[in-house]
mmCIF file with all atom_site columns, C-alpha atoms in Angstrom:
data_model
loop_
_atom_site.group_PDB
_atom_site.id
_atom_site.type_symbol
_atom_site.label_atom_id
_atom_site.label_alt_id
_atom_site.label_comp_id
_atom_site.label_asym_id
_atom_site.label_entity_id
_atom_site.label_seq_id
_atom_site.pdbx_PDB_ins_code
_atom_site.Cartn_x
_atom_site.Cartn_y
_atom_site.Cartn_z
_atom_site.occupancy
_atom_site.B_iso_or_equiv
_atom_site.pdbx_formal_charge
_atom_site.auth_seq_id
_atom_site.auth_comp_id
_atom_site.auth_asym_id
_atom_site.auth_atom_id
_atom_site.pdbx_PDB_model_num
ATOM 1   C CA . UNK A 1 1   ? -26.395 -16.110 -52.023 1.00 60.00 ? 1   UNK A CA 1
ATOM 2   C CA . UNK A 1 2   ? -26.038 -19.329 -50.046 1.00 51.00 ? 2   UNK A CA 1
ATOM 3   C CA . UNK A 1 3   ? -22.276 -18.819 -49.986 1.00 57.00 ? 3   UNK A CA 1
ATOM 4   C CA . UNK A 1 4   ? -22.783 -15.382 -48.362 1.00 53.00 ? 4   UNK A CA 1
ATOM 5   C CA . UNK A 1 5   ? -25.056 -16.892 -45.701 1.00 49.00 ? 5   UNK A CA 1
ATOM 6   C CA . UNK A 1 6   ? -22.412 -19.520 -44.840 1.00 48.00 ? 6   UNK A CA 1
ATOM 7   C CA . UNK A 1 7   ? -19.717 -16.842 -44.652 1.00 50.00 ? 7   UNK A CA 1
ATOM 8   C CA . UNK A 1 8   ? -21.810 -14.672 -42.321 1.00 53.00 ? 8   UNK A CA 1
ATOM 9   C CA . UNK A 1 9   ? -22.656 -17.652 -40.096 1.00 49.00 ? 9   UNK A CA 1
ATOM 10  C CA . UNK A 1 10  ? -18.989 -18.641 -39.974 1.00 47.00 ? 10  UNK A CA 1
ATOM 11  C CA . UNK A 1 11  ? -17.879 -15.155 -38.912 1.00 47.00 ? 11  UNK A CA 1
ATOM 12  C CA . UNK A 1 12  ? -20.657 -14.960 -36.306 1.00 47.00 ? 12  UNK A CA 1
ATOM 13  C CA . UNK A 1 13  ? -19.519 -18.218 -34.696 1.00 46.00 ? 13  UNK A CA 1
ATOM 14  C CA . UNK A 1 14  ? -15.795 -17.329 -34.522 1.00 45.00 ? 14  UNK A CA 1
ATOM 15  C CA . UNK A 1 15  ? -16.141 -15.346 -31.241 1.00 45.00 ? 15  UNK A CA 1
ATOM 16  C CA . UNK A 1 16  ? -17.806 -18.338 -29.557 1.00 45.00 ? 16  UNK A CA 1
ATOM 17  C CA . UNK A 1 17  ? -15.087 -20.703 -30.738 1.00 42.00 ? 17  UNK A CA 1
ATOM 18  C CA . UNK A 1 18  ? -12.305 -18.446 -29.460 1.00 41.00 ? 18  UNK A CA 1
ATOM 19  C CA . UNK A 1 19  ? -14.032 -17.983 -26.097 1.00 41.00 ? 19  UNK A CA 1
ATOM 20  C CA . UNK A 1 20  ? -14.247 -21.749 -25.733 1.00 42.00 ? 20  UNK A CA 1
ATOM 21  C CA . UNK A 1 21  ? -10.498 -22.030 -26.316 1.00 41.00 ? 21  UNK A CA 1
ATOM 22  C CA . UNK A 1 22  ? -9.621  -19.760 -23.371 1.00 40.00 ? 22  UNK A CA 1
ATOM 23  C CA . UNK A 1 23  ? -8.726  -21.350 -20.051 1.00 41.00 ? 23  UNK A CA 1
ATOM 24  C CA . UNK A 1 24  ? -8.915  -19.565 -16.721 1.00 41.00 ? 24  UNK A CA 1
ATOM 25  C CA . UNK A 1 25  ? -7.020  -21.146 -13.853 1.00 45.00 ? 25  UNK A CA 1
ATOM 26  C CA . UNK A 1 26  ? -7.369  -19.998 -10.241 1.00 40.00 ? 26  UNK A CA 1
ATOM 27  C CA . UNK A 1 27  ? -4.509  -21.125 -8.065  1.00 49.00 ? 27  UNK A CA 1
ATOM 28  C CA . UNK A 1 28  ? -5.034  -21.206 -4.351  1.00 48.00 ? 28  UNK A CA 1
ATOM 29  C CA . UNK A 1 29  ? -2.065  -21.256 -1.986  1.00 49.00 ? 29  UNK A CA 1
ATOM 30  C CA . UNK A 1 30  ? -1.319  -24.586 -0.384  1.00 55.00 ? 30  UNK A CA 1
ATOM 31  C CA . UNK A 1 31  ? -2.115  -24.886 3.327   1.00 50.00 ? 31  UNK A CA 1
ATOM 32  C CA . UNK A 1 32  ? -3.872  -22.482 5.657   1.00 46.00 ? 32  UNK A CA 1
ATOM 33  C CA . UNK A 1 33  ? -3.707  -18.783 4.855   1.00 40.00 ? 33  UNK A CA 1
ATOM 34  C CA . UNK A 1 34  ? -2.861  -16.438 7.724   1.00 54.00 ? 34  UNK A CA 1
ATOM 35  C CA . UNK A 1 35  ? -4.154  -12.934 6.896   1.00 52.00 ? 35  UNK A CA 1
ATOM 36  C CA . UNK A 1 36  ? -1.655  -11.421 9.348   1.00 54.00 ? 36  UNK A CA 1
ATOM 37  C CA . UNK A 1 37  ? 1.382   -13.111 7.824   1.00 64.00 ? 37  UNK A CA 1
ATOM 38  C CA . UNK A 1 38  ? 3.870   -11.173 5.764   1.00 78.00 ? 38  UNK A CA 1
ATOM 39  C CA . UNK A 1 39  ? 4.818   -7.536  5.503   1.00 87.00 ? 39  UNK A CA 1
ATOM 40  C CA . UNK A 1 40  ? 2.321   -4.743  4.922   1.00 89.00 ? 40  UNK A CA 1
ATOM 41  C CA . UNK A 1 41  ? 3.026   -1.639  2.884   1.00 92.00 ? 41  UNK A CA 1
ATOM 42  C CA . UNK A 1 42  ? 1.964   1.707   4.314   1.00 92.00 ? 42  UNK A CA 1
ATOM 43  C CA . UNK A 1 43  ? 1.924   4.909   2.264   1.00 94.00 ? 43  UNK A CA 1
ATOM 44  C CA . UNK A 1 44  ? 1.533   8.376   3.710   1.00 94.00 ? 44  UNK A CA 1
ATOM 45  C CA . UNK A 1 45  ? 0.999   11.599  1.774   1.00 94.00 ? 45  UNK A CA 1
ATOM 46  C CA . UNK A 1 46  ? 1.576   15.046  3.212   1.00 94.00 ? 46  UNK A CA 1
ATOM 47  C CA . UNK A 1 47  ? 0.943   18.463  1.633   1.00 95.00 ? 47  UNK A CA 1
ATOM 48  C CA . UNK A 1 48  ? 1.377   21.927  3.102   1.00 95.00 ? 48  UNK A CA 1
ATOM 49  C CA . UNK A 1 49  ? 1.929   25.529  2.065   1.00 94.00 ? 49  UNK A CA 1
ATOM 50  C CA . UNK A 1 50  ? 4.875   27.613  3.290   1.00 94.00 ? 50  UNK A CA 1
ATOM 51  C CA . UNK A 1 51  ? 4.401   31.360  2.702   1.00 94.00 ? 51  UNK A CA 1
ATOM 52  C CA . UNK A 1 52  ? 7.433   33.424  1.765   1.00 94.00 ? 52  UNK A CA 1
ATOM 53  C CA . UNK A 1 53  ? 9.491   34.726  -1.138  1.00 93.00 ? 53  UNK A CA 1
ATOM 54  C CA . UNK A 1 54  ? 9.845   32.475  -4.186  1.00 91.00 ? 54  UNK A CA 1
ATOM 55  C CA . UNK A 1 55  ? 12.786  34.218  -5.867  1.00 91.00 ? 55  UNK A CA 1
ATOM 56  C CA . UNK A 1 56  ? 16.374  32.977  -5.690  1.00 89.00 ? 56  UNK A CA 1
ATOM 57  C CA . UNK A 1 57  ? 17.222  34.948  -2.547  1.00 93.00 ? 57  UNK A CA 1
ATOM 58  C CA . UNK A 1 58  ? 18.911  33.442  0.500   1.00 95.00 ? 58  UNK A CA 1
ATOM 59  C CA . UNK A 1 59  ? 15.627  33.601  2.396   1.00 95.00 ? 59  UNK A CA 1
ATOM 60  C CA . UNK A 1 60  ? 13.827  31.688  -0.385  1.00 94.00 ? 60  UNK A CA 1
ATOM 61  C CA . UNK A 1 61  ? 16.486  28.956  -0.448  1.00 94.00 ? 61  UNK A CA 1
ATOM 62  C CA . UNK A 1 62  ? 16.265  28.632  3.349   1.00 95.00 ? 62  UNK A CA 1
ATOM 63  C CA . UNK A 1 63  ? 12.475  28.359  3.082   1.00 95.00 ? 63  UNK A CA 1
ATOM 64  C CA . UNK A 1 64  ? 12.698  25.529  0.523   1.00 95.00 ? 64  UNK A CA 1
ATOM 65  C CA . UNK A 1 65  ? 15.260  23.736  2.700   1.00 96.00 ? 65  UNK A CA 1
ATOM 66  C CA . UNK A 1 66  ? 12.997  24.052  5.737   1.00 96.00 ? 66  UNK A CA 1
ATOM 67  C CA . UNK A 1 67  ? 10.044  22.614  3.792   1.00 96.00 ? 67  UNK A CA 1
ATOM 68  C CA . UNK A 1 68  ? 12.117  19.625  2.653   1.00 96.00 ? 68  UNK A CA 1
ATOM 69  C CA . UNK A 1 69  ? 13.524  19.045  6.141   1.00 97.00 ? 69  UNK A CA 1
ATOM 70  C CA . UNK A 1 70  ? 10.010  19.081  7.564   1.00 96.00 ? 70  UNK A CA 1
ATOM 71  C CA . UNK A 1 71  ? 9.018   16.192  5.289   1.00 96.00 ? 71  UNK A CA 1
ATOM 72  C CA . UNK A 1 72  ? 12.238  14.276  6.069   1.00 96.00 ? 72  UNK A CA 1
ATOM 73  C CA . UNK A 1 73  ? 11.663  14.794  9.811   1.00 96.00 ? 73  UNK A CA 1
ATOM 74  C CA . UNK A 1 74  ? 8.146   13.457  9.445   1.00 95.00 ? 74  UNK A CA 1
ATOM 75  C CA . UNK A 1 75  ? 9.488   10.442  7.561   1.00 95.00 ? 75  UNK A CA 1
ATOM 76  C CA . UNK A 1 76  ? 12.000  9.736   10.333  1.00 94.00 ? 76  UNK A CA 1
ATOM 77  C CA . UNK A 1 77  ? 9.405   9.961   13.121  1.00 95.00 ? 77  UNK A CA 1
ATOM 78  C CA . UNK A 1 78  ? 6.611   8.054   11.402  1.00 94.00 ? 78  UNK A CA 1
ATOM 79  C CA . UNK A 1 79  ? 8.114   4.622   12.130  1.00 93.00 ? 79  UNK A CA 1
ATOM 80  C CA . UNK A 1 80  ? 7.830   5.378   15.851  1.00 94.00 ? 80  UNK A CA 1
ATOM 81  C CA . UNK A 1 81  ? 4.119   6.145   15.396  1.00 93.00 ? 81  UNK A CA 1
ATOM 82  C CA . UNK A 1 82  ? 3.601   2.972   13.352  1.00 92.00 ? 82  UNK A CA 1
ATOM 83  C CA . UNK A 1 83  ? 5.421   0.877   15.978  1.00 92.00 ? 83  UNK A CA 1
ATOM 84  C CA . UNK A 1 84  ? 3.278   2.414   18.695  1.00 91.00 ? 84  UNK A CA 1
ATOM 85  C CA . UNK A 1 85  ? -0.003  1.623   16.930  1.00 87.00 ? 85  UNK A CA 1
ATOM 86  C CA . UNK A 1 86  ? 0.360   -1.078  14.275  1.00 86.00 ? 86  UNK A CA 1
ATOM 87  C CA . UNK A 1 87  ? 3.795   -2.540  13.774  1.00 88.00 ? 87  UNK A CA 1
ATOM 88  C CA . UNK A 1 88  ? 6.308   -4.801  15.452  1.00 90.00 ? 88  UNK A CA 1
ATOM 89  C CA . UNK A 1 89  ? 8.887   -3.747  12.890  1.00 92.00 ? 89  UNK A CA 1
ATOM 90  C CA . UNK A 1 90  ? 9.008   -0.782  10.514  1.00 94.00 ? 90  UNK A CA 1
ATOM 91  C CA . UNK A 1 91  ? 11.298  0.092   7.633   1.00 95.00 ? 91  UNK A CA 1
ATOM 92  C CA . UNK A 1 92  ? 11.261  3.232   5.524   1.00 95.00 ? 92  UNK A CA 1
ATOM 93  C CA . UNK A 1 93  ? 11.280  2.183   1.855   1.00 96.00 ? 93  UNK A CA 1
ATOM 94  C CA . UNK A 1 94  ? 10.842  5.414   -0.081  1.00 96.00 ? 94  UNK A CA 1
ATOM 95  C CA . UNK A 1 95  ? 10.567  9.176   0.259   1.00 96.00 ? 95  UNK A CA 1
ATOM 96  C CA . UNK A 1 96  ? 9.433   11.450  -2.554  1.00 96.00 ? 96  UNK A CA 1
ATOM 97  C CA . UNK A 1 97  ? 9.577   15.211  -1.935  1.00 97.00 ? 97  UNK A CA 1
ATOM 98  C CA . UNK A 1 98  ? 8.119   17.770  -4.307  1.00 97.00 ? 98  UNK A CA 1
ATOM 99  C CA . UNK A 1 99  ? 8.395   21.534  -3.682  1.00 96.00 ? 99  UNK A CA 1
ATOM 100 C CA . UNK A 1 100 ? 6.793   23.995  -6.113  1.00 94.00 ? 100 UNK A CA 1
ATOM 101 C CA . UNK A 1 101 ? 6.375   27.754  -6.244  1.00 93.00 ? 101 UNK A CA 1
ATOM 102 C CA . UNK A 1 102 ? 2.753   28.686  -5.853  1.00 90.00 ? 102 UNK A CA 1
ATOM 103 C CA . UNK A 1 103 ? 0.444   31.548  -4.958  1.00 87.00 ? 103 UNK A CA 1
ATOM 104 C CA . UNK A 1 104 ? -2.347  30.954  -2.449  1.00 85.00 ? 104 UNK A CA 1
ATOM 105 C CA . UNK A 1 105 ? -5.373  33.011  -1.536  1.00 83.00 ? 105 UNK A CA 1
ATOM 106 C CA . UNK A 1 106 ? -5.367  33.944  2.187   1.00 78.00 ? 106 UNK A CA 1
ATOM 107 C CA . UNK A 1 107 ? -7.813  36.486  3.587   1.00 82.00 ? 107 UNK A CA 1
ATOM 108 C CA . UNK A 1 108 ? -8.570  37.889  0.159   1.00 85.00 ? 108 UNK A CA 1
ATOM 109 C CA . UNK A 1 109 ? -4.892  38.450  -0.658  1.00 89.00 ? 109 UNK A CA 1
ATOM 110 C CA . UNK A 1 110 ? -2.537  36.580  -2.960  1.00 91.00 ? 110 UNK A CA 1
ATOM 111 C CA . UNK A 1 111 ? 0.348   35.147  -0.934  1.00 92.00 ? 111 UNK A CA 1
ATOM 112 C CA . UNK A 1 112 ? 3.395   33.675  -2.639  1.00 94.00 ? 112 UNK A CA 1
ATOM 113 C CA . UNK A 1 113 ? 5.214   30.700  -1.227  1.00 94.00 ? 113 UNK A CA 1
ATOM 114 C CA . UNK A 1 114 ? 5.965   27.037  -1.760  1.00 95.00 ? 114 UNK A CA 1
ATOM 115 C CA . UNK A 1 115 ? 3.609   24.088  -1.917  1.00 95.00 ? 115 UNK A CA 1
ATOM 116 C CA . UNK A 1 116 ? 5.456   21.175  -0.354  1.00 96.00 ? 116 UNK A CA 1
ATOM 117 C CA . UNK A 1 117 ? 4.349   17.599  -0.797  1.00 96.00 ? 117 UNK A CA 1
ATOM 118 C CA . UNK A 1 118 ? 5.735   14.257  0.198   1.00 96.00 ? 118 UNK A CA 1
ATOM 119 C CA . UNK A 1 119 ? 5.000   10.590  -0.389  1.00 95.00 ? 119 UNK A CA 1
ATOM 120 C CA . UNK A 1 120 ? 6.383   8.270   2.278   1.00 95.00 ? 120 UNK A CA 1
ATOM 121 C CA . UNK A 1 121 ? 6.464   4.508   1.861   1.00 95.00 ? 121 UNK A CA 1
ATOM 122 C CA . UNK A 1 122 ? 7.011   2.036   4.688   1.00 95.00 ? 122 UNK A CA 1
ATOM 123 C CA . UNK A 1 123 ? 7.044   -1.721  5.080   1.00 94.00 ? 123 UNK A CA 1
ATOM 124 C CA . UNK A 1 124 ? 5.827   -3.002  8.425   1.00 92.00 ? 124 UNK A CA 1
ATOM 125 C CA . UNK A 1 125 ? 5.194   -6.324  10.071  1.00 90.00 ? 125 UNK A CA 1
ATOM 126 C CA . UNK A 1 126 ? 1.912   -6.197  11.931  1.00 85.00 ? 126 UNK A CA 1
ATOM 127 C CA . UNK A 1 127 ? 1.707   -6.631  15.693  1.00 81.00 ? 127 UNK A CA 1
ATOM 128 C CA . UNK A 1 128 ? 0.410   -9.966  16.821  1.00 74.00 ? 128 UNK A CA 1
ATOM 129 C CA . UNK A 1 129 ? -3.312  -9.934  17.607  1.00 62.00 ? 129 UNK A CA 1
ATOM 130 C CA . UNK A 1 130 ? -4.051  -9.729  21.304  1.00 47.00 ? 130 UNK A CA 1
ATOM 131 C CA . UNK A 1 131 ? -6.775  -12.097 22.548  1.00 47.00 ? 131 UNK A CA 1
ATOM 132 C CA . UNK A 1 132 ? -9.033  -10.631 25.277  1.00 45.00 ? 132 UNK A CA 1
#
């Protein structure tokens, strides 16, 4: 009976012993930290519906191409917007385009078309802060 009590006590104390053996180290960067230093990543998501045929006709292929081009055009122009508002420098890092056939409900009617979505990733360097 006493042996069981020692075994239970031993197993109850193991978690405390292992917690004592863990070391957590927080490393702080040397010198002053400038929150404006370094590049910033900007991600933009866009989604829209393009009504039209979803078969393999010429019109359907042209519709898919137009949806993709719209996202690529947005990606190309977005650096200009970022430079105007936030950035000294802007670089497009990634573009992900996804176009799927889908039916939407418009005015009580089912409309077929394509759901187009895009993820755009940029790396910018922030404009210097202006002192008043």
